[in-house]
Coordinates of C-alpha atoms in Angstrom, one line a residue:
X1 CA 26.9 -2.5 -2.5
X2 CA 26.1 -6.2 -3.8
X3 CA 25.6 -6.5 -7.7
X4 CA 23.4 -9.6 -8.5
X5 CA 21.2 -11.0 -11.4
X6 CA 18.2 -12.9 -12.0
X7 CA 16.6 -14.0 -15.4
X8 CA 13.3 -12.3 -16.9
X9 CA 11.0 -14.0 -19.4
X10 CA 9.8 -12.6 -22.8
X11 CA 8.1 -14.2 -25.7
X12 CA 11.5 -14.3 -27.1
X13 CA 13.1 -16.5 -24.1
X14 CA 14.9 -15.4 -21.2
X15 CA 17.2 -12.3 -20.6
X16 CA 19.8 -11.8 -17.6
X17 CA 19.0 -8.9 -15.3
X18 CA 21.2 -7.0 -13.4
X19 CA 20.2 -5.2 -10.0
X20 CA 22.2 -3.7 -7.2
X21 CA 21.4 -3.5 -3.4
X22 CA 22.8 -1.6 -0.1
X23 CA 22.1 -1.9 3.1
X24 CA 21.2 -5.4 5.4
X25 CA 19.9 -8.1 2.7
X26 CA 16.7 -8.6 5.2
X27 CA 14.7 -6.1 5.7
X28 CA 10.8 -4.7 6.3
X29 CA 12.2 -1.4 4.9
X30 CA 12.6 -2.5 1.7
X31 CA 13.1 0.4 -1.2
X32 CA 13.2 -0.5 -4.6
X33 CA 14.4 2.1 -7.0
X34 CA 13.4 2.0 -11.1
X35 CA 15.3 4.3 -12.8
X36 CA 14.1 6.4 -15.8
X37 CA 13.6 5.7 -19.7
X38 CA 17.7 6.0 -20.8
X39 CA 19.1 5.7 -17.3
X40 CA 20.4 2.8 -15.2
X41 CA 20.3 1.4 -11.6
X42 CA 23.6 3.4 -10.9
X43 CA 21.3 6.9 -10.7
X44 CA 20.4 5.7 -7.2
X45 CA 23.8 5.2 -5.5
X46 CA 23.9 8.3 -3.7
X47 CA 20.7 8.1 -2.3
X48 CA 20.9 4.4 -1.2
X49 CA 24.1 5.3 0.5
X50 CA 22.6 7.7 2.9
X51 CA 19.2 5.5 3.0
X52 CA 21.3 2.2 3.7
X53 CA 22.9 4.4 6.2
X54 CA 19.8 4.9 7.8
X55 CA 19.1 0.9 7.8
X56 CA 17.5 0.8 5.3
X57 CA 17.8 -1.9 2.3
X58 CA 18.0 -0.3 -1.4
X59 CA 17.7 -2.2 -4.2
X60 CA 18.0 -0.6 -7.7
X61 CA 17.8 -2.5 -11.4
X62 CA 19.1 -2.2 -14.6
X63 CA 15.7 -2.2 -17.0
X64 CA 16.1 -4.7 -19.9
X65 CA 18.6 -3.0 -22.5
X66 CA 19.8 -0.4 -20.0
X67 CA 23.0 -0.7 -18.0
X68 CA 24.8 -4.1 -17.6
X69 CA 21.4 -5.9 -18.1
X70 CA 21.2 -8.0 -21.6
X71 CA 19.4 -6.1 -24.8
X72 CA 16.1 -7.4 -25.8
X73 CA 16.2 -9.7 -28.6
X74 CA 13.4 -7.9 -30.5
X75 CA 12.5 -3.9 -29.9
X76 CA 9.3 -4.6 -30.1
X77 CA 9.5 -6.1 -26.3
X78 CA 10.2 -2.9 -24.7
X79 CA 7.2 -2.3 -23.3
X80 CA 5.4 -1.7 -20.3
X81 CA 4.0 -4.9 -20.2
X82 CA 7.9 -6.6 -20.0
X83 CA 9.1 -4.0 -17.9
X84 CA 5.6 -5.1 -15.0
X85 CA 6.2 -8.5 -15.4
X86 CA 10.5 -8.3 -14.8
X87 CA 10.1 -6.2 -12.1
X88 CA 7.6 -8.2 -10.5
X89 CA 10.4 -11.0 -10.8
X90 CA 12.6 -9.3 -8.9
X91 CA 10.3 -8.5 -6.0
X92 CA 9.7 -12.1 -6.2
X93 CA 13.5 -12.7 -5.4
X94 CA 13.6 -10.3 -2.7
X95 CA 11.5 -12.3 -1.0
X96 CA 9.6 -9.5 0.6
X97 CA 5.7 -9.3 1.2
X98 CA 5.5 -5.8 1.4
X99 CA 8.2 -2.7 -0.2
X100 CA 8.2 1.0 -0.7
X101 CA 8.9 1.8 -4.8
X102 CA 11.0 5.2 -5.6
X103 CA 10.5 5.4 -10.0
X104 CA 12.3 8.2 -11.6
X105 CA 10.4 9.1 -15.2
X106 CA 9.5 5.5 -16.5
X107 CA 10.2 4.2 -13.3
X108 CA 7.8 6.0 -12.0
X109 CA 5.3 4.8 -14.1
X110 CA 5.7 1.3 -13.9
X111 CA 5.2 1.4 -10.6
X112 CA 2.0 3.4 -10.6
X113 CA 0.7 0.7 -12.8
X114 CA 1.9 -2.2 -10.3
X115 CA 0.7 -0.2 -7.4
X116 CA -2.7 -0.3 -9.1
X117 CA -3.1 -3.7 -9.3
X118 CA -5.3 -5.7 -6.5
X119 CA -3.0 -6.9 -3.9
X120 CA 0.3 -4.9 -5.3
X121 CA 3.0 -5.7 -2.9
X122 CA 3.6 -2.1 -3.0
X123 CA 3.2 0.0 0.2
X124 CA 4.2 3.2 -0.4
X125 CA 5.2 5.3 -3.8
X126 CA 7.4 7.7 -4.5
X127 CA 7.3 9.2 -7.5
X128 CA 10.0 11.4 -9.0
X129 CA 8.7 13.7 -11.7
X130 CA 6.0 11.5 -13.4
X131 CA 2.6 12.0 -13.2
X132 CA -0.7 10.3 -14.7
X133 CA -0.6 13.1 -17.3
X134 CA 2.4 13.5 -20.0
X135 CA 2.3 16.3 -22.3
X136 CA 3.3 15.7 -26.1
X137 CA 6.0 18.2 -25.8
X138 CA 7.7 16.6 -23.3
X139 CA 7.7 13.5 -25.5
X140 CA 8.9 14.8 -28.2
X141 CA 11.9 16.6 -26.4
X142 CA 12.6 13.0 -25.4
X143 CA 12.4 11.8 -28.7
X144 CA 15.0 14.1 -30.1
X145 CA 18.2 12.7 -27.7
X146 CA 17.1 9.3 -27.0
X147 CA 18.6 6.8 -28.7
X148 CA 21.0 9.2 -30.5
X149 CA 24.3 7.3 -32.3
X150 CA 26.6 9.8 -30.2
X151 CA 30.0 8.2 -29.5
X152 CA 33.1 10.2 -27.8
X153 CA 36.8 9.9 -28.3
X154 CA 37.1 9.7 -24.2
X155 CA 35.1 10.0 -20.8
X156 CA 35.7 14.1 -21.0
X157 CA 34.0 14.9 -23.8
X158 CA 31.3 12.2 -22.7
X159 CA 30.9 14.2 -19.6
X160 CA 30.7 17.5 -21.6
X161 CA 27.7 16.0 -23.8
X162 CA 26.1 15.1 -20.2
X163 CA 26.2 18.4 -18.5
X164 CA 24.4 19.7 -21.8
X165 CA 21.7 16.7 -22.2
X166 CA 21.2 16.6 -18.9
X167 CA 21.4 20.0 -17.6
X168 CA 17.4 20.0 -16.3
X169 CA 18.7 17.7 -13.9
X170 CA 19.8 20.4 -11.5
X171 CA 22.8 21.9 -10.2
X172 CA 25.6 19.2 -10.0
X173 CA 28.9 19.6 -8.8
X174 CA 32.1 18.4 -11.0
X175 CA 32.3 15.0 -8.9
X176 CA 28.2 14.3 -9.5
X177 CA 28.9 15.4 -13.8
X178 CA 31.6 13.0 -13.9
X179 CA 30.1 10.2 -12.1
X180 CA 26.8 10.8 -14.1
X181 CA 29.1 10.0 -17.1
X182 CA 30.5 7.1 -15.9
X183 CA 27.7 5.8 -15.4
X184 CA 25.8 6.7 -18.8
X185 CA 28.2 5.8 -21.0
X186 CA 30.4 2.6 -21.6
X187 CA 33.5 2.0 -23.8
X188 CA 32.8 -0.2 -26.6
X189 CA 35.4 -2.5 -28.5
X190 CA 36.7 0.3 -30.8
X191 CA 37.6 2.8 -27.7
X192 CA 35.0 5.1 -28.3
X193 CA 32.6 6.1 -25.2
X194 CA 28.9 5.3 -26.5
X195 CA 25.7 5.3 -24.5
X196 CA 25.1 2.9 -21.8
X197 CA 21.8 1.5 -23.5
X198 CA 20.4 -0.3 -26.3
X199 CA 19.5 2.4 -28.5
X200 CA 16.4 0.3 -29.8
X201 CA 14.8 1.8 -26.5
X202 CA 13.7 4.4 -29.1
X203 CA 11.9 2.7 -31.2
X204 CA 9.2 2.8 -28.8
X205 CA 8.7 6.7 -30.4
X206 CA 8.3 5.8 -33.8
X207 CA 5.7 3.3 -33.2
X208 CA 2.7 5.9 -33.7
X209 CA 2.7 9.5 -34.1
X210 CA 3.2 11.1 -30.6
X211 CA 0.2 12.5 -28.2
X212 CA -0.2 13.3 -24.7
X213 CA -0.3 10.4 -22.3
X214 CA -3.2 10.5 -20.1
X215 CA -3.5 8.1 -17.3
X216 CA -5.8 9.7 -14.6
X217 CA -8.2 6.5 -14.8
X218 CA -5.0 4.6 -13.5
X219 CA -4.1 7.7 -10.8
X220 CA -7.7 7.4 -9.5
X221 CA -7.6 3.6 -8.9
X222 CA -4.6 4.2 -6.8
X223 CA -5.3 4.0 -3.2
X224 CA -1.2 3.5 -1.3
X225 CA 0.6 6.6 0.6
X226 CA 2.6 9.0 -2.1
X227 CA 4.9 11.4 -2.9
X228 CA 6.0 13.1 -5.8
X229 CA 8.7 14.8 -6.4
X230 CA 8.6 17.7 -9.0
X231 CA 11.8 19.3 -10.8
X232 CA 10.3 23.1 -10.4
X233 CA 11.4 23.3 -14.2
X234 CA 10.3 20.2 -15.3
X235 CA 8.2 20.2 -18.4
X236 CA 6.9 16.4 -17.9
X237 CA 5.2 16.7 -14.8
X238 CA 3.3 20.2 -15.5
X239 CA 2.6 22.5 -12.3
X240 CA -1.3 21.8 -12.9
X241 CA -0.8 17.9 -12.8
X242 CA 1.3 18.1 -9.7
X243 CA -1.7 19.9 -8.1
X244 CA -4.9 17.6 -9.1
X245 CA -2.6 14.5 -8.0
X246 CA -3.5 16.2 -4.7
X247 CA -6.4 15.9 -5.0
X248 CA -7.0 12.8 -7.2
X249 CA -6.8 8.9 -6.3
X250 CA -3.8 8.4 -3.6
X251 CA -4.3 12.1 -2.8
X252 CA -0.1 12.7 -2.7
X253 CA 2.1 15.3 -1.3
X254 CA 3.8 17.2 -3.6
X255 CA 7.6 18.6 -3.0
X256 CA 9.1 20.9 -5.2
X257 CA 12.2 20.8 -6.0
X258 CA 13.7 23.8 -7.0
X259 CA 17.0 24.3 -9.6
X260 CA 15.9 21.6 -11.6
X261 CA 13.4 20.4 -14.4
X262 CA 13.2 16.8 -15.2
X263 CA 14.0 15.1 -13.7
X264 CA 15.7 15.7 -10.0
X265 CA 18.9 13.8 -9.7
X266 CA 18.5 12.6 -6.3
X267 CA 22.1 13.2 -5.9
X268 CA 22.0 16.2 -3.8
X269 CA 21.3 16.1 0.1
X270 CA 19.0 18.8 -0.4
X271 CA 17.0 16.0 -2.6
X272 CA 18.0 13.2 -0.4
X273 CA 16.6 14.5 2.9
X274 CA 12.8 15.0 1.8
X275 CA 12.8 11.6 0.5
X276 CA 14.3 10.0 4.0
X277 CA 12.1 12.4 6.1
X278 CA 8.8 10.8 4.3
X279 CA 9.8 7.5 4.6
X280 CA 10.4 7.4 7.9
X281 CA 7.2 9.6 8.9
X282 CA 4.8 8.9 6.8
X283 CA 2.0 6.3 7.4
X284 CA 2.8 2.8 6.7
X285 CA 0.4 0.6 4.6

């Protein structure tokens, strides 16, 4: 694994990113990961281990105020429109014409809306419990943890709050819970284990009274090779969603994963192996 940085630009000035990659630093088969709304580029590791293993190169950011990436100066710049126009920085860096995008959640979605533009360097899409339709439920579940001032006296009781929060993201072992709260939390200057993001990331709930998100105009304008991947649980991506994005703009295929709600891990080699299989079968753009 290589851990590097680059610098995004906001209306505020500059902010340092960080992103990680495995695998040969050239490559046509290019995967860039975008984790979800509260998570980090360290979600992917297990799956860009076996892809890298596979030859293929992963790459996998921290989102501005998530991870070891800097904060935003201002709340008010995260939005969809920063997170577009730093990702489409980084694919700049990677020097690559063309890539394949795996989004988790938010992830997900920003790279539906890249993917839409004329002449996206995006070939393919993955796209792992997010759909163009979000049901106001599901945001207001979101709304409840996110951005919570939770702090823990160590890394076990961390990990204890994680197999709770996070328990729609399927059946982990002890090694996955523990690494899933290294990875979400960080120790701060007092000792205590606090989240690994800025927890300004919520404010982005509070800016109008909740509704559903519907984004089929942007699903129908879509036109690359897709899969989705839905938590069998998951009360995001609704069963009835899944099934019209069949139908719908890119026409995707739909796996199901089962044990889980939103969203999959990706951790498990029962989650890993669909995602390999379609990358290396499915048509190439």
């Amino acid at each position: 694994m290589r851990k590097q940085s680059y610098l995004g630009l906001s209306t505020l000035g500059f902010h340092r990113l960080v992103y990680r990659e495995w695998g040969p630093e050239r490559s046509e088969r290019t995967l860039l990961c975008v984790h979800g709304l509260s998570r980090n580029g360290r979600d992917f590791e297990p799956l860009a281990t076996a892809l890298a293993d596979e030859g293929w190169r992963v790459v996998a950011p921290d989102v501005v105020g998530r991870g070891d990436s800097d904060w935003a100066r201002q709340p008010q710049t995260y939005d969809y429109v920063q997170y577009l126009a730093d990702m489409n920085a980084l694919i700049a860096r990677l020097e690559v014409e063309r890539l394949d995008w795996l989004g988790t959640s938010m992830g997900g979605l920003i790279g539906m809306m890249l993917a839409a533009q004329p002449g996206s360097p995006i070939r393919r899409l993955i796209l792992n419990d997010v759909g163009p339709f979000i049901p106001k439920a599901a945001l207001e579940r979101l709304a409840d943890y996110v951005g919570a001032p939770v702090s823990f006296a160590d890394l076990a009781e961390a990990e204890a709050y994680a197999r709770e929060t996070y328990a729609s993201f399927g059946r982990l072992d002890d090694a996955d819970w523990r690494f899933m709260a290294e990875i979400c939390f960080r120790e701060n200057d007092a000792g205590r284990f606090v989240l690994n993001y800025d927890p300004a990331i919520a404010r982005a709930f509070e800016k109008k009274p909740l509704r559903d998100i519907d984004l089929w105009p942007l699903w129908d304008s879509l036109k690359q090779p897709t899969l989705v991947l839905r938590g069998a649980e998951s009360d995001l991506l609704l069963p009835e969603t899944a099934a019209e994005m069949q139908t719908r703009g890119a026409k995707a295929e739909v796996i199901s994963m089962t044990g889980c709600g939103h969203a999959p891990s990706l951790y498990e080699p029962g989650q890993i192996a669909p995602v390999l299989g379609w990358l290396q079968t499915s048509v190439k753009g």
